[in-house]
Amino acid sequence: AQSVTQPDIHITVSEGASLELRCNYSYGATPYLFWYVQSPGQGLQLLLKYFSGDTLVQGIKGFEAEFKRSQSSFNLRKPSVHWSDAAEYFCAVVGDSGYALNFGKGTSLLVTP
Amino acid sequence: DAGVIQSPRHEVTEMGQEVTLRCKPISGHDYLFWYRQTMMRGLELLIYFNNNVPIDDSGMPEDRFSAKMPNASFSTLKIQPSEPRDSAVYFCASSASGERAYEQYFGPGTRLTVT
């Protein structure tokens, strides 16, 4: 079954520093991959998606992600983190049942002054 | 658009009681998904509908859970009887058709506590 792994449970970054959140997928063909963000007490918001084509994908809020087939990875990046980026970040892949998503366990991002 | 609307936002009930969670998807969306989020299991799909028809309910834990979508603008998730292990945040999400079906828009969730 298609699945994703987020190796980091928590990450702390200083405001203004760069950010990279890791995501590894398990799937034979080209997967449909997503990054979502969840602020405390809120639902999930789609940051970006990858279906095919250009392996560097731009999203909202200044985020980008790069699909690397050789490493089975889809890491999320941001060049300069803002305090408002503190949230839970989820990587997801389309599951076996069609359109439903299989989510990773999430990475909690803390931004320090 | 108002986005996906869920009610109630919080629900506290006693074990054995019936619980009904409600969802109004974004107008014009063809797909509706119910997910559950817990610390132990993370986010997991319970069921999803396409044009009001259930497509995959393999994630529904057991017969105590049931979901309906009587029309394009309303869905319910019912738990009867509820148990403490059902305590979780339940999310509803909706999406459009075609390739846009993969772009799911989530509601704010219903936090359920069963005592």
PDB file of C-alpha atoms in Angstrom:
ATOM      1  CA  ALA A   1       0.000   0.000   0.000  1.00  0.00           C
ATOM      2  CA  GLN A   2       1.110   3.521  -0.682  1.00  0.00           C
ATOM      3  CA  SER A   3       2.451   5.182   2.440  1.00  0.00           C
ATOM      4  CA  VAL A   4       4.633   8.050   3.573  1.00  0.00           C
ATOM      5  CA  THR A   5       7.059   8.346   6.452  1.00  0.00           C
ATOM      6  CA  GLN A   6       7.997  11.547   8.215  1.00  0.00           C
ATOM      7  CA  PRO A   7      11.167  10.758  10.167  1.00  0.00           C
ATOM      8  CA  ASP A   8      11.118  13.875  12.331  1.00  0.00           C
ATOM      9  CA  ILE A   9       8.427  14.196  14.991  1.00  0.00           C
ATOM     10  CA  HIS A  10       9.559  17.627  16.174  1.00  0.00           C
ATOM     11  CA  ILE A  11      11.754  20.282  14.587  1.00  0.00           C
ATOM     12  CA  THR A  12      12.830  23.590  16.081  1.00  0.00           C
ATOM     13  CA  VAL A  13      14.011  26.405  13.839  1.00  0.00           C
ATOM     14  CA  SER A  14      14.986  29.986  14.567  1.00  0.00           C
ATOM     15  CA  GLU A  15      12.902  32.656  12.916  1.00  0.00           C
ATOM     16  CA  GLY A  16      14.538  33.680   9.657  1.00  0.00           C
ATOM     17  CA  ALA A  17      16.401  30.404   9.269  1.00  0.00           C
ATOM     18  CA  SER A  18      15.772  27.940   6.475  1.00  0.00           C
ATOM     19  CA  LEU A  19      13.556  24.905   6.912  1.00  0.00           C
ATOM     20  CA  GLU A  20      13.467  21.427   5.464  1.00  0.00           C
ATOM     21  CA  LEU A  21      10.907  18.822   6.518  1.00  0.00           C
ATOM     22  CA  ARG A  22      11.507  15.292   5.350  1.00  0.00           C
ATOM     23  CA  CYS A  23       9.042  12.913   3.737  1.00  0.00           C
ATOM     24  CA  ASN A  24       9.748   9.495   2.243  1.00  0.00           C
ATOM     25  CA  TYR A  25       7.192   7.589   0.239  1.00  0.00           C
ATOM     26  CA  SER A  26       6.692   3.933  -0.492  1.00  0.00           C
ATOM     27  CA  TYR A  27       5.243   3.320  -3.932  1.00  0.00           C
ATOM     28  CA  GLY A  28       6.450   1.672  -7.118  1.00  0.00           C
ATOM     29  CA  ALA A  29       5.130   4.074  -9.712  1.00  0.00           C
ATOM     30  CA  THR A  30       4.997   7.864  -9.612  1.00  0.00           C
ATOM     31  CA  PRO A  31       2.917   8.770  -6.582  1.00  0.00           C
ATOM     32  CA  TYR A  32       0.604  11.708  -6.117  1.00  0.00           C
ATOM     33  CA  LEU A  33       2.137  13.569  -3.163  1.00  0.00           C
ATOM     34  CA  PHE A  34       0.926  16.403  -0.959  1.00  0.00           C
ATOM     35  CA  TRP A  35       1.951  18.587   1.937  1.00  0.00           C
ATOM     36  CA  TYR A  36      -0.664  19.897   4.340  1.00  0.00           C
ATOM     37  CA  VAL A  37      -0.325  22.241   7.317  1.00  0.00           C
ATOM     38  CA  GLN A  38      -2.436  22.169  10.457  1.00  0.00           C
ATOM     39  CA  SER A  39      -2.427  25.105  12.844  1.00  0.00           C
ATOM     40  CA  PRO A  40      -3.540  24.445  16.434  1.00  0.00           C
ATOM     41  CA  GLY A  41      -7.251  23.772  16.628  1.00  0.00           C
ATOM     42  CA  GLN A  42      -7.676  24.077  12.890  1.00  0.00           C
ATOM     43  CA  GLY A  43      -8.282  21.809   9.959  1.00  0.00           C
ATOM     44  CA  LEU A  44      -5.666  20.936   7.381  1.00  0.00           C
ATOM     45  CA  GLN A  45      -4.712  23.312   4.604  1.00  0.00           C
ATOM     46  CA  LEU A  46      -3.124  22.163   1.361  1.00  0.00           C
ATOM     47  CA  LEU A  47       0.322  23.725   0.851  1.00  0.00           C
ATOM     48  CA  LEU A  48       1.304  22.074  -2.412  1.00  0.00           C
ATOM     49  CA  LYS A  49       0.962  18.951  -4.507  1.00  0.00           C
ATOM     50  CA  TYR A  50       2.971  16.903  -6.977  1.00  0.00           C
ATOM     51  CA  PHE A  51       1.426  14.786  -9.708  1.00  0.00           C
ATOM     52  CA  SER A  52       3.993  14.786 -12.495  1.00  0.00           C
ATOM     53  CA  GLY A  53       6.265  17.057 -14.505  1.00  0.00           C
ATOM     54  CA  ASP A  54       8.617  19.548 -12.910  1.00  0.00           C
ATOM     55  CA  THR A  55      10.025  17.944  -9.778  1.00  0.00           C
ATOM     56  CA  LEU A  56      10.282  21.267  -7.926  1.00  0.00           C
ATOM     57  CA  VAL A  57       6.823  22.354  -6.864  1.00  0.00           C
ATOM     58  CA  GLN A  58       5.889  25.772  -5.553  1.00  0.00           C
ATOM     59  CA  GLY A  59       3.138  26.160  -3.006  1.00  0.00           C
ATOM     60  CA  ILE A  60       1.451  28.761  -0.886  1.00  0.00           C
ATOM     61  CA  LYS A  61       3.053  30.756   1.933  1.00  0.00           C
ATOM     62  CA  GLY A  62       6.483  30.582   0.318  1.00  0.00           C
ATOM     63  CA  PHE A  63       6.854  26.805   0.594  1.00  0.00           C
ATOM     64  CA  GLU A  64       8.311  24.522  -2.039  1.00  0.00           C
ATOM     65  CA  ALA A  65       8.945  20.793  -2.280  1.00  0.00           C
ATOM     66  CA  GLU A  66      11.166  18.668  -4.456  1.00  0.00           C
ATOM     67  CA  PHE A  67      10.279  15.207  -5.715  1.00  0.00           C
ATOM     68  CA  LYS A  68      13.315  12.927  -5.887  1.00  0.00           C
ATOM     69  CA  ARG A  69      12.529   9.516  -7.288  1.00  0.00           C
ATOM     70  CA  SER A  70      16.017   8.171  -6.620  1.00  0.00           C
ATOM     71  CA  GLN A  71      15.606   8.892  -2.922  1.00  0.00           C
ATOM     72  CA  SER A  72      11.843   8.247  -2.702  1.00  0.00           C
ATOM     73  CA  SER A  73      11.539  11.626  -1.078  1.00  0.00           C
ATOM     74  CA  PHE A  74       9.327  14.689  -1.235  1.00  0.00           C
ATOM     75  CA  ASN A  75      10.883  17.149   1.204  1.00  0.00           C
ATOM     76  CA  LEU A  76       9.278  20.454   2.065  1.00  0.00           C
ATOM     77  CA  ARG A  77      11.424  23.582   2.195  1.00  0.00           C
ATOM     78  CA  LYS A  78      11.194  27.251   3.019  1.00  0.00           C
ATOM     79  CA  PRO A  79      14.132  29.652   2.762  1.00  0.00           C
ATOM     80  CA  SER A  80      13.173  31.858   5.706  1.00  0.00           C
ATOM     81  CA  VAL A  81      10.780  30.764   8.428  1.00  0.00           C
ATOM     82  CA  HIS A  82       8.334  33.144  10.093  1.00  0.00           C
ATOM     83  CA  TRP A  83       6.899  32.690  13.582  1.00  0.00           C
ATOM     84  CA  SER A  84       3.480  32.126  12.023  1.00  0.00           C
ATOM     85  CA  ASP A  85       4.810  28.967  10.350  1.00  0.00           C
ATOM     86  CA  ALA A  86       4.748  27.140  13.677  1.00  0.00           C
ATOM     87  CA  ALA A  87       2.291  24.298  13.098  1.00  0.00           C
ATOM     88  CA  GLU A  88       1.981  20.593  12.353  1.00  0.00           C
ATOM     89  CA  TYR A  89       2.988  19.541   8.857  1.00  0.00           C
ATOM     90  CA  PHE A  90       1.706  16.420   7.164  1.00  0.00           C
ATOM     91  CA  CYS A  91       2.962  14.678   4.083  1.00  0.00           C
ATOM     92  CA  ALA A  92       0.378  12.578   2.262  1.00  0.00           C
ATOM     93  CA  VAL A  93       0.075  10.225  -0.691  1.00  0.00           C
ATOM     94  CA  VAL A  94      -2.961   9.030  -2.585  1.00  0.00           C
ATOM     95  CA  GLY A  95      -3.965   5.676  -1.152  1.00  0.00           C
ATOM     96  CA  ASP A  96      -5.068   2.449  -2.734  1.00  0.00           C
ATOM     97  CA  SER A  97      -8.761   3.269  -2.710  1.00  0.00           C
ATOM     98  CA  GLY A  98      -8.614   6.010  -5.299  1.00  0.00           C
ATOM     99  CA  TYR A  99      -8.898   9.557  -4.032  1.00  0.00           C
ATOM    100  CA  ALA A 100      -8.459   9.179  -0.277  1.00  0.00           C
ATOM    101  CA  LEU A 101      -5.147  10.210   1.223  1.00  0.00           C
ATOM    102  CA  ASN A 102      -2.706   8.293   3.416  1.00  0.00           C
ATOM    103  CA  PHE A 103      -1.033  10.708   5.798  1.00  0.00           C
ATOM    104  CA  GLY A 104       2.288  10.563   7.573  1.00  0.00           C
ATOM    105  CA  LYS A 105       2.415  10.956  11.345  1.00  0.00           C
ATOM    106  CA  GLY A 106       3.266  14.625  11.019  1.00  0.00           C
ATOM    107  CA  THR A 107       6.149  16.898  11.996  1.00  0.00           C
ATOM    108  CA  SER A 108       5.601  19.550  14.626  1.00  0.00           C
ATOM    109  CA  LEU A 109       7.468  22.755  13.845  1.00  0.00           C
ATOM    110  CA  LEU A 110       8.468  25.141  16.606  1.00  0.00           C
ATOM    111  CA  VAL A 111       9.846  28.553  15.643  1.00  0.00           C
ATOM    112  CA  THR A 112      12.007  30.349  18.184  1.00  0.00           C
ATOM    113  CA  PRO A 113      12.722  34.096  18.244  1.00  0.00           C
TER     114      PRO A 113
ATOM    115  CA  ASP B   1     -17.293  30.325  -0.171  1.00  0.00           C
ATOM    116  CA  ALA B   2     -17.662  29.452   3.496  1.00  0.00           C
ATOM    117  CA  GLY B   3     -15.492  26.369   3.227  1.00  0.00           C
ATOM    118  CA  VAL B   4     -16.329  23.006   4.736  1.00  0.00           C
ATOM    119  CA  ILE B   5     -18.570  23.421   7.758  1.00  0.00           C
ATOM    120  CA  GLN B   6     -18.643  20.941  10.608  1.00  0.00           C
ATOM    121  CA  SER B   7     -20.821  20.824  13.668  1.00  0.00           C
ATOM    122  CA  PRO B   8     -20.545  20.631  16.534  1.00  0.00           C
ATOM    123  CA  ARG B   9     -16.969  21.811  17.053  1.00  0.00           C
ATOM    124  CA  HIS B  10     -16.778  20.060  20.382  1.00  0.00           C
ATOM    125  CA  GLU B  11     -18.819  17.174  21.744  1.00  0.00           C
ATOM    126  CA  VAL B  12     -18.568  15.578  25.151  1.00  0.00           C
ATOM    127  CA  THR B  13     -20.703  12.540  25.784  1.00  0.00           C
ATOM    128  CA  GLU B  14     -20.925   9.559  28.047  1.00  0.00           C
ATOM    129  CA  MET B  15     -20.090   6.061  27.002  1.00  0.00           C
ATOM    130  CA  GLY B  16     -23.056   4.325  25.426  1.00  0.00           C
ATOM    131  CA  GLN B  17     -24.648   7.464  24.061  1.00  0.00           C
ATOM    132  CA  GLU B  18     -25.321   8.112  20.396  1.00  0.00           C
ATOM    133  CA  VAL B  19     -23.208  10.791  18.736  1.00  0.00           C
ATOM    134  CA  THR B  20     -23.933  12.474  15.407  1.00  0.00           C
ATOM    135  CA  LEU B  21     -21.359  14.598  13.635  1.00  0.00           C
ATOM    136  CA  ARG B  22     -22.398  16.800  10.747  1.00  0.00           C
ATOM    137  CA  CYS B  23     -20.679  18.136   7.678  1.00  0.00           C
ATOM    138  CA  LYS B  24     -21.587  20.561   4.928  1.00  0.00           C
ATOM    139  CA  PRO B  25     -19.129  20.316   2.001  1.00  0.00           C
ATOM    140  CA  ILE B  26     -18.128  23.137  -0.285  1.00  0.00           C
ATOM    141  CA  SER B  27     -20.849  23.786  -2.821  1.00  0.00           C
ATOM    142  CA  GLY B  28     -20.176  22.048  -6.125  1.00  0.00           C
ATOM    143  CA  HIS B  29     -17.760  19.505  -4.726  1.00  0.00           C
ATOM    144  CA  ASP B  30     -18.414  15.909  -5.713  1.00  0.00           C
ATOM    145  CA  TYR B  31     -16.328  14.101  -3.130  1.00  0.00           C
ATOM    146  CA  LEU B  32     -16.718  14.032   0.629  1.00  0.00           C
ATOM    147  CA  PHE B  33     -14.311  12.381   3.034  1.00  0.00           C
ATOM    148  CA  TRP B  34     -14.446  11.574   6.745  1.00  0.00           C
ATOM    149  CA  TYR B  35     -11.113  11.263   8.574  1.00  0.00           C
ATOM    150  CA  ARG B  36     -10.282  10.638  12.198  1.00  0.00           C
ATOM    151  CA  GLN B  37      -7.209  11.982  13.974  1.00  0.00           C
ATOM    152  CA  THR B  38      -5.786  10.455  17.156  1.00  0.00           C
ATOM    153  CA  MET B  39      -2.391  10.653  18.785  1.00  0.00           C
ATOM    154  CA  MET B  40      -1.852   6.933  18.441  1.00  0.00           C
ATOM    155  CA  ARG B  41      -2.997   6.368  14.870  1.00  0.00           C
ATOM    156  CA  GLY B  42      -2.603   9.800  13.305  1.00  0.00           C
ATOM    157  CA  LEU B  43      -4.956  10.758  10.483  1.00  0.00           C
ATOM    158  CA  GLU B  44      -6.889   7.888   8.967  1.00  0.00           C
ATOM    159  CA  LEU B  45      -9.674   7.689   6.413  1.00  0.00           C
ATOM    160  CA  LEU B  46     -12.988   6.392   7.638  1.00  0.00           C
ATOM    161  CA  ILE B  47     -15.146   6.633   4.515  1.00  0.00           C
ATOM    162  CA  TYR B  48     -15.582   8.676   1.392  1.00  0.00           C
ATOM    163  CA  PHE B  49     -18.452   9.459  -0.963  1.00  0.00           C
ATOM    164  CA  ASN B  50     -18.659  10.393  -4.602  1.00  0.00           C
ATOM    165  CA  ASN B  51     -21.876  12.080  -5.702  1.00  0.00           C
ATOM    166  CA  ASN B  52     -23.500  11.006  -2.422  1.00  0.00           C
ATOM    167  CA  VAL B  53     -22.608   7.325  -2.932  1.00  0.00           C
ATOM    168  CA  PRO B  54     -20.207   5.630  -0.505  1.00  0.00           C
ATOM    169  CA  ILE B  55     -17.129   4.482  -2.405  1.00  0.00           C
ATOM    170  CA  ASP B  56     -14.813   3.150   0.261  1.00  0.00           C
ATOM    171  CA  ASP B  57     -15.855   2.480   3.843  1.00  0.00           C
ATOM    172  CA  SER B  58     -13.027   0.091   4.679  1.00  0.00           C
ATOM    173  CA  GLY B  59     -11.772   2.483   7.331  1.00  0.00           C
ATOM    174  CA  MET B  60     -14.983   2.455   9.343  1.00  0.00           C
ATOM    175  CA  PRO B  61     -13.943   0.785  12.594  1.00  0.00           C
ATOM    176  CA  GLU B  62     -16.968  -1.390  13.209  1.00  0.00           C
ATOM    177  CA  ASP B  63     -20.723  -1.564  13.045  1.00  0.00           C
ATOM    178  CA  ARG B  64     -21.035   1.130  15.675  1.00  0.00           C
ATOM    179  CA  PHE B  65     -20.026   3.660  13.027  1.00  0.00           C
ATOM    180  CA  SER B  66     -22.268   4.671  10.166  1.00  0.00           C
ATOM    181  CA  ALA B  67     -22.144   7.501   7.642  1.00  0.00           C
ATOM    182  CA  LYS B  68     -24.738   8.894   5.316  1.00  0.00           C
ATOM    183  CA  MET B  69     -24.918  11.508   2.626  1.00  0.00           C
ATOM    184  CA  PRO B  70     -28.580  12.121   1.846  1.00  0.00           C
ATOM    185  CA  ASN B  71     -27.799  14.979  -0.546  1.00  0.00           C
ATOM    186  CA  ALA B  72     -24.898  16.884  -2.031  1.00  0.00           C
ATOM    187  CA  SER B  73     -24.790  19.438   0.760  1.00  0.00           C
ATOM    188  CA  PHE B  74     -24.949  17.320   3.897  1.00  0.00           C
ATOM    189  CA  SER B  75     -23.338  14.300   5.487  1.00  0.00           C
ATOM    190  CA  THR B  76     -23.478  12.716   8.918  1.00  0.00           C
ATOM    191  CA  LEU B  77     -21.215  10.386  10.821  1.00  0.00           C
ATOM    192  CA  LYS B  78     -22.971   8.540  13.607  1.00  0.00           C
ATOM    193  CA  ILE B  79     -21.504   6.507  16.429  1.00  0.00           C
ATOM    194  CA  GLN B  80     -23.892   4.308  18.373  1.00  0.00           C
ATOM    195  CA  PRO B  81     -23.076   3.352  21.057  1.00  0.00           C
ATOM    196  CA  SER B  82     -20.042   5.517  21.691  1.00  0.00           C
ATOM    197  CA  GLU B  83     -16.997   4.252  23.597  1.00  0.00           C
ATOM    198  CA  PRO B  84     -14.051   6.079  25.203  1.00  0.00           C
ATOM    199  CA  ARG B  85     -11.721   4.813  22.449  1.00  0.00           C
ATOM    200  CA  ASP B  86     -13.775   6.809  19.954  1.00  0.00           C
ATOM    201  CA  SER B  87     -12.397  10.018  21.451  1.00  0.00           C
ATOM    202  CA  ALA B  88     -10.644  11.818  18.600  1.00  0.00           C
ATOM    203  CA  VAL B  89     -10.901  14.754  16.240  1.00  0.00           C
ATOM    204  CA  TYR B  90     -13.115  13.940  13.277  1.00  0.00           C
ATOM    205  CA  PHE B  91     -12.509  15.844  10.068  1.00  0.00           C
ATOM    206  CA  CYS B  92     -14.696  16.201   7.053  1.00  0.00           C
ATOM    207  CA  ALA B  93     -13.118  17.161   3.734  1.00  0.00           C
ATOM    208  CA  SER B  94     -14.479  17.758   0.265  1.00  0.00           C
ATOM    209  CA  SER B  95     -13.044  18.025  -3.225  1.00  0.00           C
ATOM    210  CA  ALA B  96     -14.090  18.696  -6.784  1.00  0.00           C
ATOM    211  CA  SER B  97     -14.129  16.208  -9.659  1.00  0.00           C
ATOM    212  CA  GLY B  98     -11.437  14.972 -12.010  1.00  0.00           C
ATOM    213  CA  GLU B  99      -7.867  15.619 -11.020  1.00  0.00           C
ATOM    214  CA  ARG B 100      -9.102  18.293  -8.622  1.00  0.00           C
ATOM    215  CA  ALA B 101     -10.554  15.437  -6.576  1.00  0.00           C
ATOM    216  CA  TYR B 102      -7.129  15.046  -5.027  1.00  0.00           C
ATOM    217  CA  GLU B 103      -7.167  18.591  -3.639  1.00  0.00           C
ATOM    218  CA  GLN B 104      -9.102  18.114  -0.466  1.00  0.00           C
ATOM    219  CA  TYR B 105     -10.414  21.004   1.600  1.00  0.00           C
ATOM    220  CA  PHE B 106     -10.766  20.233   5.275  1.00  0.00           C
ATOM    221  CA  GLY B 107     -13.251  21.493   7.802  1.00  0.00           C
ATOM    222  CA  PRO B 108     -12.150  22.650  11.265  1.00  0.00           C
ATOM    223  CA  GLY B 109     -12.970  19.269  12.789  1.00  0.00           C
ATOM    224  CA  THR B 110     -15.151  18.033  15.629  1.00  0.00           C
ATOM    225  CA  ARG B 111     -13.335  17.160  18.834  1.00  0.00           C
ATOM    226  CA  LEU B 112     -15.195  14.243  20.405  1.00  0.00           C
ATOM    227  CA  THR B 113     -14.629  13.212  23.989  1.00  0.00           C
ATOM    228  CA  VAL B 114     -16.359  10.096  25.282  1.00  0.00           C
ATOM    229  CA  THR B 115     -16.203   9.678  29.055  1.00  0.00           C
TER     230      THR B 115
END
